[in-house]
Amino acid sequence: AQSVTQPDIHITVSEGASLELRCNYSYGATPYLFWYVQSPGQGLQLLLKYFSGDTLVQGIKGFEAEFKRSQSSFNLRKPSVHWSDAAEYFCAVGGENTDKLIFGTGTRLQVFP
Amino acid sequence: GAGVSQSPSNKVTEKGKDVELRCDPISGHTALYWYRQSLGQGLEFLIYFQGNSAPDKSGLPSDRFSAERTGGSVSTLTIQRTQQEDSAVYLCASSLGTSGRTTYEQYFGPGTRLTVT
């Protein structure tokens, strides 16, 4: 069955520090992978997506993610975090065998000045 | 262009009452999804529409939950005889959804926060 695991419920970083949010997935075929961000009181916004090809994908707001098939991972990274990045981040998986996305439980990012 | 809109943004209702939540997708998007986000939880898939039909209702938690979509556009999620455990944020998303990869690029509305007292 499809599943997504985000092992870190809550992460705190200082502004300007680098960031990596972990995502592991389980999917029986080639996955389509997504990262969404949810600011307080807002809906979800798509940060980036992976379908195929280059395993390092660039997204909005300076985020990137790397697909590692051998590790079933799709970790989100940012070299220097801004205070405005404080939000909840969700990883999701879909694929050709399904019409829906399966979301992880999210990682809440807190940024200290 | 306009994004996905949902109404109401907040709804407080008494236990046992029925509620209707509305979603207006992005124009031209044929696929529409409903999710539930409970406090401290991720997004729980409820139901998916392709046009006016719902090929996947597997996420509806009980027969008190139903949804419809008319004209390939607006969708309504109805919860009958609400219970306190129904309190959550209900999110709607839409996608081009014709085929292939565009199906999975979902655009979300701001959600409806439902509180059952």
mmCIF file of C-alpha atoms in Angstrom:
data_model
loop_
_atom_site.group_PDB
_atom_site.id
_atom_site.type_symbol
_atom_site.label_atom_id
_atom_site.label_comp_id
_atom_site.label_asym_id
_atom_site.label_seq_id
_atom_site.Cartn_x
_atom_site.Cartn_y
_atom_site.Cartn_z
ATOM 1 C CA ALA A 1 0.000 0.000 0.000
ATOM 2 C CA GLN A 2 1.082 3.554 -0.588
ATOM 3 C CA SER A 3 2.325 5.497 2.385
ATOM 4 C CA VAL A 4 4.403 8.510 3.264
ATOM 5 C CA THR A 5 6.432 8.961 6.417
ATOM 6 C CA GLN A 6 7.697 12.262 7.672
ATOM 7 C CA PRO A 7 9.725 11.253 10.714
ATOM 8 C CA ASP A 8 10.174 14.747 12.114
ATOM 9 C CA ILE A 9 7.026 16.203 13.628
ATOM 10 C CA HIS A 10 8.656 19.500 14.610
ATOM 11 C CA ILE A 11 11.934 21.115 13.574
ATOM 12 C CA THR A 12 13.437 24.337 14.858
ATOM 13 C CA VAL A 13 16.200 26.166 13.037
ATOM 14 C CA SER A 14 17.823 29.563 13.245
ATOM 15 C CA GLU A 15 17.290 32.037 10.470
ATOM 16 C CA GLY A 16 20.055 31.674 7.890
ATOM 17 C CA ALA A 17 20.730 28.057 8.766
ATOM 18 C CA SER A 18 20.333 25.243 6.273
ATOM 19 C CA LEU A 19 17.298 22.993 6.354
ATOM 20 C CA GLU A 20 16.506 19.426 5.435
ATOM 21 C CA LEU A 21 13.069 17.899 5.945
ATOM 22 C CA ARG A 22 12.846 14.153 5.574
ATOM 23 C CA CYS A 23 10.303 12.208 3.579
ATOM 24 C CA ASN A 24 10.182 8.464 2.976
ATOM 25 C CA TYR A 25 7.577 6.820 0.794
ATOM 26 C CA SER A 26 6.276 3.391 0.006
ATOM 27 C CA TYR A 27 4.883 2.866 -3.465
ATOM 28 C CA GLY A 28 4.805 -0.185 -5.691
ATOM 29 C CA ALA A 29 5.615 1.546 -8.952
ATOM 30 C CA THR A 30 7.335 4.699 -10.131
ATOM 31 C CA PRO A 31 6.211 7.395 -7.717
ATOM 32 C CA TYR A 32 5.235 10.948 -8.366
ATOM 33 C CA LEU A 33 6.429 13.010 -5.418
ATOM 34 C CA PHE A 34 5.383 16.387 -4.113
ATOM 35 C CA TRP A 35 6.126 18.850 -1.357
ATOM 36 C CA TYR A 36 3.462 21.269 -0.179
ATOM 37 C CA VAL A 37 3.686 24.081 2.355
ATOM 38 C CA GLN A 38 0.863 25.288 4.582
ATOM 39 C CA SER A 39 1.173 28.630 6.318
ATOM 40 C CA PRO A 40 -1.039 29.258 9.352
ATOM 41 C CA GLY A 41 -4.674 29.613 8.352
ATOM 42 C CA GLN A 42 -3.883 28.982 4.698
ATOM 43 C CA GLY A 43 -4.444 26.205 2.229
ATOM 44 C CA LEU A 44 -1.597 24.143 0.857
ATOM 45 C CA GLN A 45 0.750 25.541 -1.763
ATOM 46 C CA LEU A 46 2.756 23.331 -4.098
ATOM 47 C CA LEU A 47 6.495 23.851 -3.570
ATOM 48 C CA LEU A 48 7.868 21.364 -6.050
ATOM 49 C CA LYS A 49 7.176 18.100 -7.814
ATOM 50 C CA TYR A 50 9.007 15.108 -9.246
ATOM 51 C CA PHE A 51 7.709 12.916 -12.027
ATOM 52 C CA SER A 52 10.814 11.592 -13.762
ATOM 53 C CA GLY A 53 14.196 12.625 -15.089
ATOM 54 C CA ASP A 54 16.629 14.692 -13.088
ATOM 55 C CA THR A 55 16.433 13.527 -9.502
ATOM 56 C CA LEU A 56 17.208 16.968 -8.114
ATOM 57 C CA VAL A 57 14.221 19.237 -8.563
ATOM 58 C CA GLN A 58 14.001 22.931 -7.935
ATOM 59 C CA GLY A 59 10.931 24.594 -6.536
ATOM 60 C CA ILE A 60 9.646 27.937 -5.486
ATOM 61 C CA LYS A 61 11.000 30.020 -2.621
ATOM 62 C CA GLY A 62 14.506 28.592 -3.013
ATOM 63 C CA PHE A 63 13.574 25.029 -2.073
ATOM 64 C CA GLU A 64 14.893 21.901 -3.732
ATOM 65 C CA ALA A 65 14.355 18.192 -3.223
ATOM 66 C CA GLU A 66 16.264 15.099 -4.238
ATOM 67 C CA PHE A 67 14.652 11.813 -5.226
ATOM 68 C CA LYS A 68 16.668 8.813 -4.087
ATOM 69 C CA ARG A 69 15.050 5.620 -5.295
ATOM 70 C CA SER A 70 17.446 3.362 -3.391
ATOM 71 C CA GLN A 71 16.408 5.021 -0.132
ATOM 72 C CA SER A 72 12.757 5.628 -1.060
ATOM 73 C CA SER A 73 13.289 9.205 -0.018
ATOM 74 C CA PHE A 74 12.428 12.664 -1.280
ATOM 75 C CA ASN A 75 13.982 15.081 1.193
ATOM 76 C CA LEU A 76 13.354 18.788 0.997
ATOM 77 C CA ARG A 77 16.247 21.203 1.397
ATOM 78 C CA LYS A 78 16.948 24.888 1.570
ATOM 79 C CA PRO A 79 20.448 26.344 2.009
ATOM 80 C CA SER A 80 19.406 29.354 4.068
ATOM 81 C CA VAL A 81 16.090 29.561 5.882
ATOM 82 C CA HIS A 82 14.132 32.793 6.214
ATOM 83 C CA TRP A 83 11.731 33.606 9.044
ATOM 84 C CA SER A 84 8.888 33.549 6.524
ATOM 85 C CA ASP A 85 9.556 29.849 5.896
ATOM 86 C CA ALA A 86 7.990 28.982 9.240
ATOM 87 C CA ALA A 87 5.051 26.772 8.281
ATOM 88 C CA GLU A 88 3.945 23.160 8.032
ATOM 89 C CA TYR A 89 5.416 21.088 5.250
ATOM 90 C CA PHE A 90 3.747 18.059 3.719
ATOM 91 C CA CYS A 91 5.244 15.409 1.485
ATOM 92 C CA ALA A 92 2.899 13.491 -0.816
ATOM 93 C CA VAL A 93 3.108 10.553 -3.211
ATOM 94 C CA GLY A 94 1.016 9.608 -6.210
ATOM 95 C CA GLY A 95 1.603 7.664 -9.374
ATOM 96 C CA GLU A 96 0.191 6.169 -12.518
ATOM 97 C CA ASN A 97 -1.649 3.471 -10.575
ATOM 98 C CA THR A 98 -3.754 5.861 -8.561
ATOM 99 C CA ASP A 99 -5.863 8.962 -8.944
ATOM 100 C CA LYS A 100 -5.088 10.438 -5.572
ATOM 101 C CA LEU A 101 -2.219 11.719 -3.486
ATOM 102 C CA ILE A 102 -1.240 10.213 -0.171
ATOM 103 C CA PHE A 103 0.089 12.770 2.271
ATOM 104 C CA GLY A 104 2.453 12.466 5.190
ATOM 105 C CA THR A 105 1.499 13.817 8.586
ATOM 106 C CA GLY A 106 3.591 16.936 8.099
ATOM 107 C CA THR A 107 6.608 18.614 9.669
ATOM 108 C CA ARG A 108 6.152 21.873 11.496
ATOM 109 C CA LEU A 109 9.079 24.235 10.939
ATOM 110 C CA GLN A 110 9.850 26.922 13.453
ATOM 111 C CA VAL A 111 12.439 29.583 12.632
ATOM 112 C CA PHE A 112 14.223 31.564 15.318
ATOM 113 C CA PRO A 113 15.754 34.960 14.535
ATOM 114 C CA GLY B 1 -7.129 33.898 -12.284
ATOM 115 C CA ALA B 2 -9.138 32.877 -9.265
ATOM 116 C CA GLY B 3 -7.970 29.991 -7.175
ATOM 117 C CA VAL B 4 -9.991 27.372 -5.366
ATOM 118 C CA SER B 5 -12.536 28.930 -3.069
ATOM 119 C CA GLN B 6 -14.363 27.370 -0.152
ATOM 120 C CA SER B 7 -17.250 28.508 1.941
ATOM 121 C CA PRO B 8 -17.882 29.092 4.703
ATOM 122 C CA SER B 9 -14.409 29.707 6.058
ATOM 123 C CA ASN B 10 -15.603 28.833 9.547
ATOM 124 C CA LYS B 11 -18.628 26.891 10.702
ATOM 125 C CA VAL B 12 -19.734 26.205 14.249
ATOM 126 C CA THR B 13 -22.590 23.777 14.608
ATOM 127 C CA GLU B 14 -24.302 21.818 17.323
ATOM 128 C CA LYS B 15 -23.902 18.101 17.580
ATOM 129 C CA GLY B 16 -26.588 16.339 15.568
ATOM 130 C CA LYS B 17 -27.090 19.097 13.023
ATOM 131 C CA ASP B 18 -26.352 18.733 9.305
ATOM 132 C CA VAL B 19 -23.757 20.925 7.591
ATOM 133 C CA GLU B 20 -22.894 21.671 3.985
ATOM 134 C CA LEU B 21 -19.448 22.740 2.876
ATOM 135 C CA ARG B 22 -18.911 24.216 -0.544
ATOM 136 C CA CYS B 23 -15.970 24.140 -2.914
ATOM 137 C CA ASP B 24 -15.568 26.127 -6.094
ATOM 138 C CA PRO B 25 -12.620 24.773 -8.103
ATOM 139 C CA ILE B 26 -10.371 26.564 -10.544
ATOM 140 C CA SER B 27 -12.160 27.093 -13.833
ATOM 141 C CA GLY B 28 -11.373 24.301 -16.274
ATOM 142 C CA HIS B 29 -10.187 21.860 -13.627
ATOM 143 C CA THR B 30 -12.030 18.593 -14.061
ATOM 144 C CA ALA B 31 -10.763 16.805 -10.972
ATOM 145 C CA LEU B 32 -11.804 17.791 -7.470
ATOM 146 C CA TYR B 33 -10.707 16.352 -4.155
ATOM 147 C CA TRP B 34 -11.878 16.638 -0.560
ATOM 148 C CA TYR B 35 -9.530 16.125 2.361
ATOM 149 C CA ARG B 36 -9.908 16.384 6.115
ATOM 150 C CA GLN B 37 -7.206 17.773 8.349
ATOM 151 C CA SER B 38 -7.648 17.124 12.025
ATOM 152 C CA LEU B 39 -5.577 18.815 14.700
ATOM 153 C CA GLY B 40 -2.087 17.363 14.672
ATOM 154 C CA GLN B 41 -2.891 15.055 11.787
ATOM 155 C CA GLY B 42 -1.967 15.006 8.153
ATOM 156 C CA LEU B 43 -4.396 15.218 5.325
ATOM 157 C CA GLU B 44 -6.951 12.452 5.179
ATOM 158 C CA PHE B 45 -8.366 11.779 1.719
ATOM 159 C CA LEU B 46 -12.150 11.735 1.643
ATOM 160 C CA ILE B 47 -13.417 11.630 -1.929
ATOM 161 C CA TYR B 48 -12.375 12.412 -5.471
ATOM 162 C CA PHE B 49 -14.448 13.597 -8.440
ATOM 163 C CA GLN B 50 -13.607 13.348 -12.096
ATOM 164 C CA GLY B 51 -16.217 15.517 -13.728
ATOM 165 C CA ASN B 52 -19.450 14.804 -11.884
ATOM 166 C CA SER B 53 -18.653 11.225 -11.009
ATOM 167 C CA ALA B 54 -16.828 10.001 -7.943
ATOM 168 C CA PRO B 55 -14.607 7.057 -8.837
ATOM 169 C CA ASP B 56 -13.120 6.925 -5.369
ATOM 170 C CA LYS B 57 -15.222 7.382 -2.249
ATOM 171 C CA SER B 58 -13.029 5.160 -0.153
ATOM 172 C CA GLY B 59 -12.055 7.846 2.290
ATOM 173 C CA LEU B 60 -15.511 8.851 3.463
ATOM 174 C CA PRO B 61 -15.439 7.941 7.172
ATOM 175 C CA SER B 62 -19.084 6.956 7.514
ATOM 176 C CA ASP B 63 -22.428 7.041 5.741
ATOM 177 C CA ARG B 64 -23.087 10.390 7.403
ATOM 178 C CA PHE B 65 -20.687 11.892 4.873
ATOM 179 C CA SER B 66 -21.683 12.467 1.269
ATOM 180 C CA ALA B 67 -20.577 14.689 -1.557
ATOM 181 C CA GLU B 68 -21.830 15.727 -4.918
ATOM 182 C CA ARG B 69 -20.603 17.754 -7.814
ATOM 183 C CA THR B 70 -22.798 19.357 -10.392
ATOM 184 C CA GLY B 71 -21.998 20.804 -13.766
ATOM 185 C CA GLY B 72 -18.435 19.623 -13.428
ATOM 186 C CA SER B 73 -17.749 22.571 -11.191
ATOM 187 C CA VAL B 74 -18.988 23.316 -7.677
ATOM 188 C CA SER B 75 -18.932 20.527 -5.122
ATOM 189 C CA THR B 76 -20.747 20.200 -1.823
ATOM 190 C CA LEU B 77 -19.649 18.011 1.053
ATOM 191 C CA THR B 78 -22.502 17.212 3.402
ATOM 192 C CA ILE B 79 -22.133 15.864 6.900
ATOM 193 C CA GLN B 80 -25.333 14.649 8.499
ATOM 194 C CA ARG B 81 -25.921 14.375 12.234
ATOM 195 C CA THR B 82 -22.561 15.905 13.020
ATOM 196 C CA GLN B 83 -20.466 14.510 15.839
ATOM 197 C CA GLN B 84 -17.697 16.156 17.812
ATOM 198 C CA GLU B 85 -15.110 13.996 16.093
ATOM 199 C CA ASP B 86 -16.097 15.631 12.805
ATOM 200 C CA SER B 87 -14.433 18.844 13.995
ATOM 201 C CA ALA B 88 -11.586 19.503 11.588
ATOM 202 C CA VAL B 89 -10.485 21.642 8.676
ATOM 203 C CA TYR B 90 -11.993 20.427 5.438
ATOM 204 C CA LEU B 91 -9.809 21.169 2.445
ATOM 205 C CA CYS B 92 -10.781 21.069 -1.179
ATOM 206 C CA ALA B 93 -8.353 20.821 -4.075
ATOM 207 C CA SER B 94 -8.671 20.750 -7.829
ATOM 208 C CA SER B 95 -6.465 19.695 -10.704
ATOM 209 C CA LEU B 96 -6.641 19.690 -14.480
ATOM 210 C CA GLY B 97 -7.186 16.004 -14.067
ATOM 211 C CA THR B 98 -7.733 15.110 -17.697
ATOM 212 C CA SER B 99 -4.989 12.526 -17.782
ATOM 213 C CA GLY B 100 -1.425 11.943 -16.856
ATOM 214 C CA ARG B 101 0.647 14.063 -14.622
ATOM 215 C CA THR B 102 -1.607 17.087 -14.459
ATOM 216 C CA THR B 103 -3.929 14.967 -12.374
ATOM 217 C CA TYR B 104 -1.547 15.122 -9.486
ATOM 218 C CA GLU B 105 -0.775 18.828 -9.375
ATOM 219 C CA GLN B 106 -3.446 19.780 -6.938
ATOM 220 C CA TYR B 107 -4.331 23.342 -6.028
ATOM 221 C CA PHE B 108 -5.863 23.793 -2.619
ATOM 222 C CA GLY B 109 -8.467 26.121 -1.234
ATOM 223 C CA PRO B 110 -8.102 27.815 2.162
ATOM 224 C CA GLY B 111 -10.331 25.284 3.880
ATOM 225 C CA THR B 112 -13.427 25.331 6.039
ATOM 226 C CA ARG B 113 -12.860 25.031 9.767
ATOM 227 C CA LEU B 114 -15.732 23.017 11.227
ATOM 228 C CA THR B 115 -16.341 23.013 14.952
ATOM 229 C CA VAL B 116 -19.013 20.745 16.388
ATOM 230 C CA THR B 117 -20.082 21.697 19.892
#
